[in-house]
Coordinates of C-alpha atoms and ligand atoms in Angstrom, one line a residue:
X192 CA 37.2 76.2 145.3
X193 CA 40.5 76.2 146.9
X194 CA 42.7 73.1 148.0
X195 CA 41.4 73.0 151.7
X196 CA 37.9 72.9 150.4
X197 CA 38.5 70.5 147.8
X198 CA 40.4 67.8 150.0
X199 CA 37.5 68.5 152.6
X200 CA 35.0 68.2 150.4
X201 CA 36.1 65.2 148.6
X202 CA 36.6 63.4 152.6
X203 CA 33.0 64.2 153.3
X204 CA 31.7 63.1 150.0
X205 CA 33.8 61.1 147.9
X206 CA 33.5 62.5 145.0
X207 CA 33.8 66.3 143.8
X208 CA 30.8 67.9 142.5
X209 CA 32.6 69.8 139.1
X210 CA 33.7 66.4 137.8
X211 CA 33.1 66.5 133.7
X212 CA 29.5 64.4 133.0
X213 CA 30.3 64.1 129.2
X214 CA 32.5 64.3 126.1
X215 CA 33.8 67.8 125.3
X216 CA 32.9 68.6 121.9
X217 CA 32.7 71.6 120.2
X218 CA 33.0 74.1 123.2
X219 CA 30.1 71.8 125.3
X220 CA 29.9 68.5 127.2
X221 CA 27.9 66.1 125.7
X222 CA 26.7 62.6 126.7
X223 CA 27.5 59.6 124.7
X224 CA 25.2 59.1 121.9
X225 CA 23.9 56.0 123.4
X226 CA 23.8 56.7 126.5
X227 CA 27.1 54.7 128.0
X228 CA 28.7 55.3 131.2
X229 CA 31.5 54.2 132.9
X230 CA 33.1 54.8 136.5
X231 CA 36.5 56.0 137.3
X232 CA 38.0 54.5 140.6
X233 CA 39.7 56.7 143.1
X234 CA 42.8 53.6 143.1
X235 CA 44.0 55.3 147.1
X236 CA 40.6 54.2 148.6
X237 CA 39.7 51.6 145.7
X238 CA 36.3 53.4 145.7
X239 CA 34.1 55.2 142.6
X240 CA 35.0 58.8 141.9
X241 CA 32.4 59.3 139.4
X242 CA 31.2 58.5 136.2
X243 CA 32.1 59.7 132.3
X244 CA 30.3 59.0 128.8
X245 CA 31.4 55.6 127.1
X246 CA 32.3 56.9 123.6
X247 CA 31.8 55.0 120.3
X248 CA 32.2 55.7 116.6
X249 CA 30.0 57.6 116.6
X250 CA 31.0 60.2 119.1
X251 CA 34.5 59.8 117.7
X252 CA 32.7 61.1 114.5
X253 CA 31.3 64.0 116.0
X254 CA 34.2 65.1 117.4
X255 CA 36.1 65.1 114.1
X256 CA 33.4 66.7 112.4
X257 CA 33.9 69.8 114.7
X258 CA 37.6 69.7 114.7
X259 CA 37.9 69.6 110.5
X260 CA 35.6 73.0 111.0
X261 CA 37.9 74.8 113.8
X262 CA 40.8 73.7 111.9
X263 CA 40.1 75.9 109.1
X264 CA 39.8 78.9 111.2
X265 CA 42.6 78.3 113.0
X266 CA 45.5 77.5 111.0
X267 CA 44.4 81.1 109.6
X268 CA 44.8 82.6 113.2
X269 CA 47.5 84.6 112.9
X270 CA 50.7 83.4 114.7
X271 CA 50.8 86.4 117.2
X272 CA 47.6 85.8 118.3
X273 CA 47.6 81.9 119.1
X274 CA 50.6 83.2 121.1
X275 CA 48.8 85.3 123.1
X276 CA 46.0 83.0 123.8
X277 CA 48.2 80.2 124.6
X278 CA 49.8 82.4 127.3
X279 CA 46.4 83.0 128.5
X280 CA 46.1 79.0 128.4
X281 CA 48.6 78.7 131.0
X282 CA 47.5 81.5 133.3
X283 CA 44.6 80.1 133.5
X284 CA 45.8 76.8 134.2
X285 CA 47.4 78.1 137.1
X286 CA 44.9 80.1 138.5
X287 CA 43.0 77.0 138.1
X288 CA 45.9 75.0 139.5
X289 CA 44.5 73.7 142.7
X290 CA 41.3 71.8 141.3
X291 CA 43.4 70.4 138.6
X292 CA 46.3 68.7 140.8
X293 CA 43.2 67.2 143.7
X294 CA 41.4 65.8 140.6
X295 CA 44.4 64.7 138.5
X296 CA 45.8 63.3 142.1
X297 CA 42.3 61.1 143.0
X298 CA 42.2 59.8 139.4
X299 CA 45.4 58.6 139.0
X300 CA 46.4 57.5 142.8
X301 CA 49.7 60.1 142.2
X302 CA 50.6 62.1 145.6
X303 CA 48.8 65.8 145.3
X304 CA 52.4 67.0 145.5
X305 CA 53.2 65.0 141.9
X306 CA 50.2 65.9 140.1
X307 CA 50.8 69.8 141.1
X308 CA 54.3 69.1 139.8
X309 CA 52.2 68.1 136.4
X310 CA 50.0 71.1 136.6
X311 CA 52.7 73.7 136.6
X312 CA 54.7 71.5 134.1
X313 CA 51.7 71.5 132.1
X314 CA 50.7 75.4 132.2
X315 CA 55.2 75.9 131.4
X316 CA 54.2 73.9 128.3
X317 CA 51.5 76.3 127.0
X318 CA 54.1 78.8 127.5
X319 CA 56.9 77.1 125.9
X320 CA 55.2 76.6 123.1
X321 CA 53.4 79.9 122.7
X322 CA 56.8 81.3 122.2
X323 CA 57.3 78.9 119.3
X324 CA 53.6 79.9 117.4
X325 CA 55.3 83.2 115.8
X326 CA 58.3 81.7 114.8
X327 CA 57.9 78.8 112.4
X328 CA 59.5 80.1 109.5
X329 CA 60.6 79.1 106.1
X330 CA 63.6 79.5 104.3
X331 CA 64.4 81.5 101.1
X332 CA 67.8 79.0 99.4
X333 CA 69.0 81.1 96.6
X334 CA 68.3 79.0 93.0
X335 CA 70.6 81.4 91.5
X336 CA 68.7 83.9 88.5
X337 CA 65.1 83.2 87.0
X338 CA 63.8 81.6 90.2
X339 CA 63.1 82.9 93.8
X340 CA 61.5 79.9 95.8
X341 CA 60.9 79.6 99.6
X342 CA 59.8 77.0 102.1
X343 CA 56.6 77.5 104.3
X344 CA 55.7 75.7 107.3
X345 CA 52.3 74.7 107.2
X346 CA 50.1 72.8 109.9
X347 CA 49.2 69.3 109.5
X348 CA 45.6 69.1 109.9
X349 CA 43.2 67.2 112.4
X350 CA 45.7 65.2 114.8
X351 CA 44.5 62.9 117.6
X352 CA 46.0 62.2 121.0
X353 CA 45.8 58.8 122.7
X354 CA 46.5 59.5 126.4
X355 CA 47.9 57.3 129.6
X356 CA 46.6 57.0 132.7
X357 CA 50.3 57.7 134.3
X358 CA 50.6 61.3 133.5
X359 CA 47.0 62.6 132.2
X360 CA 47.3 66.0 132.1
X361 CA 51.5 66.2 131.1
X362 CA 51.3 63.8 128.1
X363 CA 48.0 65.3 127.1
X364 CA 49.6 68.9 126.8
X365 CA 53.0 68.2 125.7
X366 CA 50.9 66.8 122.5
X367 CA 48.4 69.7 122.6
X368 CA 50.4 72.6 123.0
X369 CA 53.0 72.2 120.1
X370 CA 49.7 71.1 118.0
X371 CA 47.9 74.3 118.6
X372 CA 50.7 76.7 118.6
X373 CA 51.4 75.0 114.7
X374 CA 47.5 75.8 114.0
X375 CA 46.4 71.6 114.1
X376 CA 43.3 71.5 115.9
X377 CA 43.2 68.0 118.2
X378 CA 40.9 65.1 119.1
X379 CA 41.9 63.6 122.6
X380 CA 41.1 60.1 124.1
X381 CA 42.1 59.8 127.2
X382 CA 42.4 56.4 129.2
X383 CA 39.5 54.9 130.7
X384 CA 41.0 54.8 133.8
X385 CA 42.3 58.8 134.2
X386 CA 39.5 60.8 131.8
X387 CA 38.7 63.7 134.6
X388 CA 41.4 66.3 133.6
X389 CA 41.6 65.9 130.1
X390 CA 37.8 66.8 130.0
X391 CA 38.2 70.1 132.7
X392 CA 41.4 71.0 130.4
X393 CA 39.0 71.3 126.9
X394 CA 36.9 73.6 128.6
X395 CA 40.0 75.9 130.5
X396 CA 41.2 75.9 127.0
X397 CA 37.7 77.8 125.8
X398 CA 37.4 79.9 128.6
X399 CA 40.8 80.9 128.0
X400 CA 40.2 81.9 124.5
X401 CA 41.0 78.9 122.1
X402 CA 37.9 78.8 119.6
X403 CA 35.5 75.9 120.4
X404 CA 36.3 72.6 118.2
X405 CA 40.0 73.3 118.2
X406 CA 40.4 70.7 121.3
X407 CA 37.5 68.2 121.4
X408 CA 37.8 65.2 124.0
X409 CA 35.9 62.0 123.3
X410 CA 36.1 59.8 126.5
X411 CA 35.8 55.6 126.8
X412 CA 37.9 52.7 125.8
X413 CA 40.8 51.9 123.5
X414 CA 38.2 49.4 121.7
X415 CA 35.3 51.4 121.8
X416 CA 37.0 55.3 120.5
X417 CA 40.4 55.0 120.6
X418 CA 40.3 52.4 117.6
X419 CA 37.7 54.2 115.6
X420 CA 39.5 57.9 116.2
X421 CA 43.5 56.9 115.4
X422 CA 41.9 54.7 112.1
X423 CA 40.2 57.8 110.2
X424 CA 41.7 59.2 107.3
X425 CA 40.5 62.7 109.1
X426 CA 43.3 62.8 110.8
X427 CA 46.5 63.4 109.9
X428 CA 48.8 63.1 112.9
X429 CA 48.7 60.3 115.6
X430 CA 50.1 60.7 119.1
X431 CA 50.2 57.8 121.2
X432 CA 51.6 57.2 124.6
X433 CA 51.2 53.6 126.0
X434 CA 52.4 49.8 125.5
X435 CA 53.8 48.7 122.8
X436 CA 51.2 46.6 121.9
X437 CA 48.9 49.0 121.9
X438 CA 51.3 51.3 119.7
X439 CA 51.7 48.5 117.2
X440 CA 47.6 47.9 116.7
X441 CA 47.7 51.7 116.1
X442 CA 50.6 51.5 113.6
X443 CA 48.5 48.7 111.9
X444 CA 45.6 51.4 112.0
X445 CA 47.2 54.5 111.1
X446 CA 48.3 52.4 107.6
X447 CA 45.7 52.0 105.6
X448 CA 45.8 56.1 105.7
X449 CA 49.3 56.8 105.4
X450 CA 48.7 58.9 108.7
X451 CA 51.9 60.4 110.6
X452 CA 52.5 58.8 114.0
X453 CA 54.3 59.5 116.9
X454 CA 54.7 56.7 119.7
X455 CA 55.8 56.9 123.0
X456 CA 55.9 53.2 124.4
X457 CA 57.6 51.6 127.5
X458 CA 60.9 51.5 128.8
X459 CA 63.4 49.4 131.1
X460 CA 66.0 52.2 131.4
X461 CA 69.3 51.7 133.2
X462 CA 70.6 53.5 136.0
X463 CA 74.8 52.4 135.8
X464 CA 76.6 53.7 138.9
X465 CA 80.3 53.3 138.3
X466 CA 82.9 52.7 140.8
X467 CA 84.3 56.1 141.4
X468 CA 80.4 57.5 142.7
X469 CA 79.6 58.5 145.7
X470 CA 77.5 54.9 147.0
X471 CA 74.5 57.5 148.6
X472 CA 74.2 59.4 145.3
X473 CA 73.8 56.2 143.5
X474 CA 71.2 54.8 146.0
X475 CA 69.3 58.1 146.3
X476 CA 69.2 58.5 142.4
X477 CA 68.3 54.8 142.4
X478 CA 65.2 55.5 144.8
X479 CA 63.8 58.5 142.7
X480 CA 64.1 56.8 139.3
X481 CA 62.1 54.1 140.5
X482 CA 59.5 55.0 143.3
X483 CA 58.7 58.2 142.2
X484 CA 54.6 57.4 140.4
X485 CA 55.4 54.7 142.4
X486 CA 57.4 53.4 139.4
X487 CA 54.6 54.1 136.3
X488 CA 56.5 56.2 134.3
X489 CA 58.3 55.0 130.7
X490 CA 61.1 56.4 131.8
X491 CA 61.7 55.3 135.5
X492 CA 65.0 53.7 135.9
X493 CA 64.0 50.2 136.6
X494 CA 67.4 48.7 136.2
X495 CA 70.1 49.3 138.9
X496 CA 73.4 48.1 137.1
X497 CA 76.1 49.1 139.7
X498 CA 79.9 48.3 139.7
X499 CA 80.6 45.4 141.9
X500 CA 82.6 47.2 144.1
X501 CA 79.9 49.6 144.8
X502 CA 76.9 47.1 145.3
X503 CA 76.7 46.1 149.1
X504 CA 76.4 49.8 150.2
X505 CA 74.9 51.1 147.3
X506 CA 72.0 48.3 148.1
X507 CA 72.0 48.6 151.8
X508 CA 71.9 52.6 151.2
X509 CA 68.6 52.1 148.7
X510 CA 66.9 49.3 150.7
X511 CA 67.3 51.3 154.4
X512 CA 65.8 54.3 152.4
X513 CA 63.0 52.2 150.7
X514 CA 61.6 50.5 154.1
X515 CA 61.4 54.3 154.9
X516 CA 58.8 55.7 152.2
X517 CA 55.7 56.5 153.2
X518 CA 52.4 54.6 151.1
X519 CA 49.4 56.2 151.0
X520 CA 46.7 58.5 149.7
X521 CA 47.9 60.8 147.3
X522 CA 46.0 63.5 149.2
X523 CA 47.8 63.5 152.4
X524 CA 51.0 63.6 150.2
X525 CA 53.2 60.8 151.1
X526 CA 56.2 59.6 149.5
X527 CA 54.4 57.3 147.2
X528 CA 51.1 57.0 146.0
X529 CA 48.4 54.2 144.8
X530 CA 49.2 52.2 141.6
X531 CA 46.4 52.8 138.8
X532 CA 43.9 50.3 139.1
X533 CA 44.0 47.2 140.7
X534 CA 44.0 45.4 137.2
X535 CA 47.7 46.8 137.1
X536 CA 48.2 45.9 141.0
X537 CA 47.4 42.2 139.6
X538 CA 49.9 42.7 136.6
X539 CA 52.6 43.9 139.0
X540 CA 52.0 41.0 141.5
X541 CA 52.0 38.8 139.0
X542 CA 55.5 39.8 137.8
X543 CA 57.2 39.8 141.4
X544 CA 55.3 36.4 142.2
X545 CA 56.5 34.9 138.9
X546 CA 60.4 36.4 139.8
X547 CA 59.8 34.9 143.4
X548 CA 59.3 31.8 142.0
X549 CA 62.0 32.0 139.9
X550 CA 64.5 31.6 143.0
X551 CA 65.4 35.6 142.7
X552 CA 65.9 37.3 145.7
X553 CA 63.5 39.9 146.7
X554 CA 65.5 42.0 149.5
X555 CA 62.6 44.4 150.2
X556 CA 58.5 44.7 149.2
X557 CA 57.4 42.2 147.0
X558 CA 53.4 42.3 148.4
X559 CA 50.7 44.6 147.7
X560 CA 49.9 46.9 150.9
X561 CA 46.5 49.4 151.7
X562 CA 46.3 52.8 152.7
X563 CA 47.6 53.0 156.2
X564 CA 45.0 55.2 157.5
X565 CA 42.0 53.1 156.0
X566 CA 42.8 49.8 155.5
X567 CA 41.7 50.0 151.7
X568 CA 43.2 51.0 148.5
X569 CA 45.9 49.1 145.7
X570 CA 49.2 50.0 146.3
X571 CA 52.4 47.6 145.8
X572 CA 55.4 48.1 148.7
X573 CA 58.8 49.3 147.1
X574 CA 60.5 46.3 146.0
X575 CA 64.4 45.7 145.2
X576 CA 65.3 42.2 143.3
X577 CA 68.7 41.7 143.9
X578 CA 71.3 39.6 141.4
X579 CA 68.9 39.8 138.4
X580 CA 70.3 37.5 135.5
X581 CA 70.2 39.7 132.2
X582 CA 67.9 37.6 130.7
X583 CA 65.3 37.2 133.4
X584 CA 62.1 39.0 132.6
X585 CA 62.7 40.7 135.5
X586 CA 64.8 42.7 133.3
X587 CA 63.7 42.3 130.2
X588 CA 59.8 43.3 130.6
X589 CA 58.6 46.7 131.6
X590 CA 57.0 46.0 135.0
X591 CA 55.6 49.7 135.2
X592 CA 55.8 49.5 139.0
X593 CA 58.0 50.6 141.9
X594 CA 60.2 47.4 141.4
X595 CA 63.4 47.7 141.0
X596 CA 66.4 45.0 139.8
X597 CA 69.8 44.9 141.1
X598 CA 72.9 44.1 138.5
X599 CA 76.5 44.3 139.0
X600 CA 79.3 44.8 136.1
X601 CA 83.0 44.6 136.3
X602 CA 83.7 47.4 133.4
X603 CA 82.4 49.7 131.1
X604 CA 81.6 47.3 128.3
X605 CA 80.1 45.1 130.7
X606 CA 78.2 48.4 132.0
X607 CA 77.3 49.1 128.6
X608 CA 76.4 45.7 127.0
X609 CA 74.0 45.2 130.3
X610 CA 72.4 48.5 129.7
X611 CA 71.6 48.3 125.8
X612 CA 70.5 44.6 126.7
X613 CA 67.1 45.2 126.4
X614 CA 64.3 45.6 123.4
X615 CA 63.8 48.9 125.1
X616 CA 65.6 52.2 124.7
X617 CA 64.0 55.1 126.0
X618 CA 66.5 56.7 129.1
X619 CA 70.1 56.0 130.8
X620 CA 71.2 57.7 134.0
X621 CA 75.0 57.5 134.3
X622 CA 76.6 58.1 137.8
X623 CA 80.4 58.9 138.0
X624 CA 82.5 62.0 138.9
X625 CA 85.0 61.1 135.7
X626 CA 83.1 62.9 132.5
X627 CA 85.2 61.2 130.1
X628 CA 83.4 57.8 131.5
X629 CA 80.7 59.2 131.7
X630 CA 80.5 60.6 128.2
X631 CA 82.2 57.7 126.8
X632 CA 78.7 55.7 128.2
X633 CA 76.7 58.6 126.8
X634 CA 77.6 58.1 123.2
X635 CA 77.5 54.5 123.0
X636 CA 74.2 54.0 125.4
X637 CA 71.1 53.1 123.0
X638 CA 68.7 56.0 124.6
X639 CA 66.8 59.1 123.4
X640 CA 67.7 61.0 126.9
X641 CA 70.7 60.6 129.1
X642 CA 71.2 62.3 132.0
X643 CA 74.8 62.3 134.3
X644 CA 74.6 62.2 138.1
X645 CA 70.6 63.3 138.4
X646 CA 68.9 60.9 137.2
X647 CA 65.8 62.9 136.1
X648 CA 67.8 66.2 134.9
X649 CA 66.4 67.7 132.0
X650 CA 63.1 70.0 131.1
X651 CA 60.9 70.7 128.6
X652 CA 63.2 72.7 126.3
X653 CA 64.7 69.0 125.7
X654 CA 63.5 66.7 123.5
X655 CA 62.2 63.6 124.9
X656 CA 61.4 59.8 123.0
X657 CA 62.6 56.8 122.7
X658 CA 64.3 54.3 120.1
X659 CA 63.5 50.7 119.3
X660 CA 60.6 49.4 121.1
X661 CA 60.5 52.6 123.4
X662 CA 59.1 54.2 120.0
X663 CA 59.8 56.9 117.5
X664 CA 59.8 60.8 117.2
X665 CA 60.3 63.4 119.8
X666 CA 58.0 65.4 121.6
X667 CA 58.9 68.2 123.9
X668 CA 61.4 71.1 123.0
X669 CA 61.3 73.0 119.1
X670 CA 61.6 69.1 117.7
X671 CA 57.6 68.6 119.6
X672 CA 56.5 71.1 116.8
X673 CA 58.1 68.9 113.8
X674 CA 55.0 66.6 114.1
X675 CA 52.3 69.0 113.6
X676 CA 53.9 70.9 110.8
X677 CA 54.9 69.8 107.2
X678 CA 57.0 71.9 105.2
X679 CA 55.8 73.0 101.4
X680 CA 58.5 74.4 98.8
X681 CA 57.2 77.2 96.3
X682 CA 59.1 77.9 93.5
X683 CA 58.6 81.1 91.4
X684 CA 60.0 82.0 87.8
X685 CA 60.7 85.5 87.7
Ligands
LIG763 P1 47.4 50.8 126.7 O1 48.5 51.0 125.8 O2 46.4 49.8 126.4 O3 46.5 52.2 126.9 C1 47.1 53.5 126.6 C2 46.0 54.3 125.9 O4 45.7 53.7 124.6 C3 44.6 54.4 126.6 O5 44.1 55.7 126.4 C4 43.8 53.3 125.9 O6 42.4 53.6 126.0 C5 44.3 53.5 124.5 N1 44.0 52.4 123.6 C6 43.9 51.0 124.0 N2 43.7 50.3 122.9 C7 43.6 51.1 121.8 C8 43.4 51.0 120.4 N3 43.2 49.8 119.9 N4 43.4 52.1 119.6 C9 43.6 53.3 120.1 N5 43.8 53.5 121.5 C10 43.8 52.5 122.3 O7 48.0 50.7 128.2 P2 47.3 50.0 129.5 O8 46.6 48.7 129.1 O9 46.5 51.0 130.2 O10 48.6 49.6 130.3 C11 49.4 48.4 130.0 C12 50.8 48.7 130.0 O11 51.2 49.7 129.1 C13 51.4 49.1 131.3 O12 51.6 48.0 132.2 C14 52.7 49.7 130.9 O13 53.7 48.8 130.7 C15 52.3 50.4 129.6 N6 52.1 51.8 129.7 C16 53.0 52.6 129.2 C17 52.8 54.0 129.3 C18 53.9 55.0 128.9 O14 54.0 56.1 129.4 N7 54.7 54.6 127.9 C19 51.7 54.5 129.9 C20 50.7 53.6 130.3 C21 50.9 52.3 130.2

């Protein structure tokens, strides 16, 4: 079905009638073993989309079952030919691009023009790191005479993928691509809010050529298969992407079995516009780094810290452009989308409500609205809280919402001490035509990305991860393989 007919047919019925029934395991969907289901909200009309198996231990089980099979046929593929079949991956992904983006779009609430950003980003992935399956090679150090030894890169085993409800089909790939291309096979638990695409994904990846049981999907809750899946001694790699207390129950989990982990948890990243910028750069990066997922990303920049100088137009700039984004359906494409559920509409609320009462002033937003058009929906206005004290929680908890607070500084170790004055370090955008400031700020910012005067410049090729409480290890770029591979030394007297 093409886009037209998916958008129509979603209008007339509400639902779409190729939405994944069960768990994906072994090449086939599969219901829960007892039976569970749960629904999965559409958040732009605040209606059901449909329903997916509530996975257990059980399932979990299952699922790794057929994974330690398929991993020991496919660490044995041969390089050159998980190459090819990844490419074959991400042509398929785009010829299957449009269902994809509509379902990805009425899960998570994102505007269809975001989620087919994701898709391509996604199918770029497959092909990024098909590139990389043929060329994980070892080294040969010279041990000088009577010994020749060599290094081999070898995959890790079984790893397992706890997924977000933010970027469901982007965080899911950017875990499995690198993890297939390094022969790991992969058990995947989405979130119970977003499980759609990861489900249609497993099967693309069959029909595309990946043997069944290399990418199995077990859908439900954290409790319920998350839990039971990151705490097995099956697997050997965890990848999570989600809040940080989540990631430390998982680190508590992952223990007991010595299991390698990677964690991507939140953010509170700066966006420091110095006084030499132009004010409608700063206030257009500003409105991107924030509103854009309508402000659920780890990486949004939440915090405006702006020279003093700078701040009256800089704010006027940002707050004119905010009162002019359109909310609404992610279908019909406006500027910003719904938030996820209306659980996290609640959570945000609560956070502006709490700073509101507080005495902070709220210059713009600060209420949920509804879908223009139908009245219905959870979607929270863009909000800018001006004068935020550094130690408000304003700016010192991740709100995960298009709410943005206002600092000034008066110089660059202000600038800086401001910025790294969080438990968070995941991003820093830095605005300035002077690259000596500017680099100055990028050595001594506490980040894992920095970007200068674009606040979201960057790719795939780059590594991407955060320090502190934003997490540990990279994904993304050739340092996104380091995870799935483990190096072995062999040693031969001659
Ligand atoms: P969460 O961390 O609870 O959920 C993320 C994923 O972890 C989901 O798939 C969930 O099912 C799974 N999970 C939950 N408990 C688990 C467990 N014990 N073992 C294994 N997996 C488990 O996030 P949430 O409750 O959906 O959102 C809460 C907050 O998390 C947000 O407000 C936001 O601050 C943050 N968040 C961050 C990101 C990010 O990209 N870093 C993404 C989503 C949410």
């Amino acid at each position: 079905m093409k886009l037209a007919d998916l958008i129509r047919t979603y209008d007339e019925t509400g639902t779409l009638p190729m939405l994944p029934q069960g768990h994906y395991i072994d090449g086939a969907f599969h219901p829960a073993s007892d039976g569970a289901r749960m629904d999965s909200f559409d958040p732009g009309r605040g209606t059901v989309l449909g329903s997916f198996a509530a996975g257990g231990a059980e399932d979990v089980d299952r699922a790794l079952a057929s994974s330690q099979r398929a991993f020991e046929a496919w660490r044995d593929v041969p390089p050159a030919t998980r190459c090819r079949i990844l490419n074959d991956v991400a042509a398929l992904m785009r010829a299957e691009a449009d269902l994809l983006a509509v379902v990805e779009s009425l899960d998570s609430g994102k505007t269809l023009a975001e989620a087919q950003g994701d898709v391509a980003g996604s199918a770029r992935l497959f092909e990024y790191y098909a590139g990389a399956a043929d060329k994980l090679d070892g080294r040969s150090p010279d041990l000088g005479g009577g010994t020749v030894a060599f290094t081999a890169k070898e995959p890790v085993g079984v790893t397992a993928h706890i997924v977000p409800w933010n970027y469901p089909t982007s965080t899911l790939v950017r875990g499995i691509a690198p993890a297939l291309a390094a022969g790991c096979t992969a058990v995947v638990k989405p979130a119970e809010t977003t499980p759609f695409t990861a489900l249609l994904i497993a099967d693309l990846l069959v029909r595309a050529g990946v043997p069944a049981g290399v990418v199995n999907v077990v859908t439900g809750t954290g409790a319920q298969a998350g839990a039971p899946l990151v705490g097995d001694p099956r697997v050997r790699h965890v990848t999570f992407t989600g809040s940080v207390g989540t990631g430390i129950d998982v680190m508590q989990r992952v223990a007991p079995n010595v299991t390698g982990l990677t964690l991507e948890l939140g953010g509170k990243s700066p966006l420091i516009g110095f006084a030499d910028a132009s004010a409608a750069k700063v206030a257009d990066g500003a409105l991107w780094a924030i509103f854009s997922n309508s402000g659920q990303i780890c990486s949004a920049g939440s915090r405006l810290i702006v020279h003093r100088s700078l701040h009256d137009q800089v704010l006027s700039e940002l707050v004119a452009r905010a009162q002019k984004l359109r909310v609404g359906h992610g279908l019909r494409n406006p500027d910003m989308g719904a938030v996820n559920s209306d659980l996290h509409l609640s959570r945000i609320a609560g956070h502006v409500d709490a700073a509101r009462a507080r005495g902070l002033e709220i210059v713009t937003g600060g209420h949920a609205v509804t879908d223009p058009e139908t009245g219905a929906g959870w979607f929270y206005a863009p909000t800018v809280i001006d004068g935020v004290p550094q130690d408000d929680d304003a700016v010192q908890q991740e709100i995960f919402g298009p709410v943005l607070t206002v600092q000034t500084f008066d110089d660059i170790d202000e600038a800086i001490s401001l910025a790294n004055g969080t438990d968070f370090a995941l991003n820093a955008g830095i605005y300035t035509p002077d690259i000596t400031t500017a680099l100055r700020v990028a050595r001594r910012v506490d980040a894992g990305q920095v970007t200068i005067n674009d606040y979201w410049a960057g790719g795939i090729e780059l590594p991407f991860g955060g320090n502190r409480k934003s997490g540990f290890g990279r994904e993304k770029g050739l340092e996104g393989l380091e995870a799935y591979t483990r190096t072995k030394s062999i040693a031969i007297a001659v």
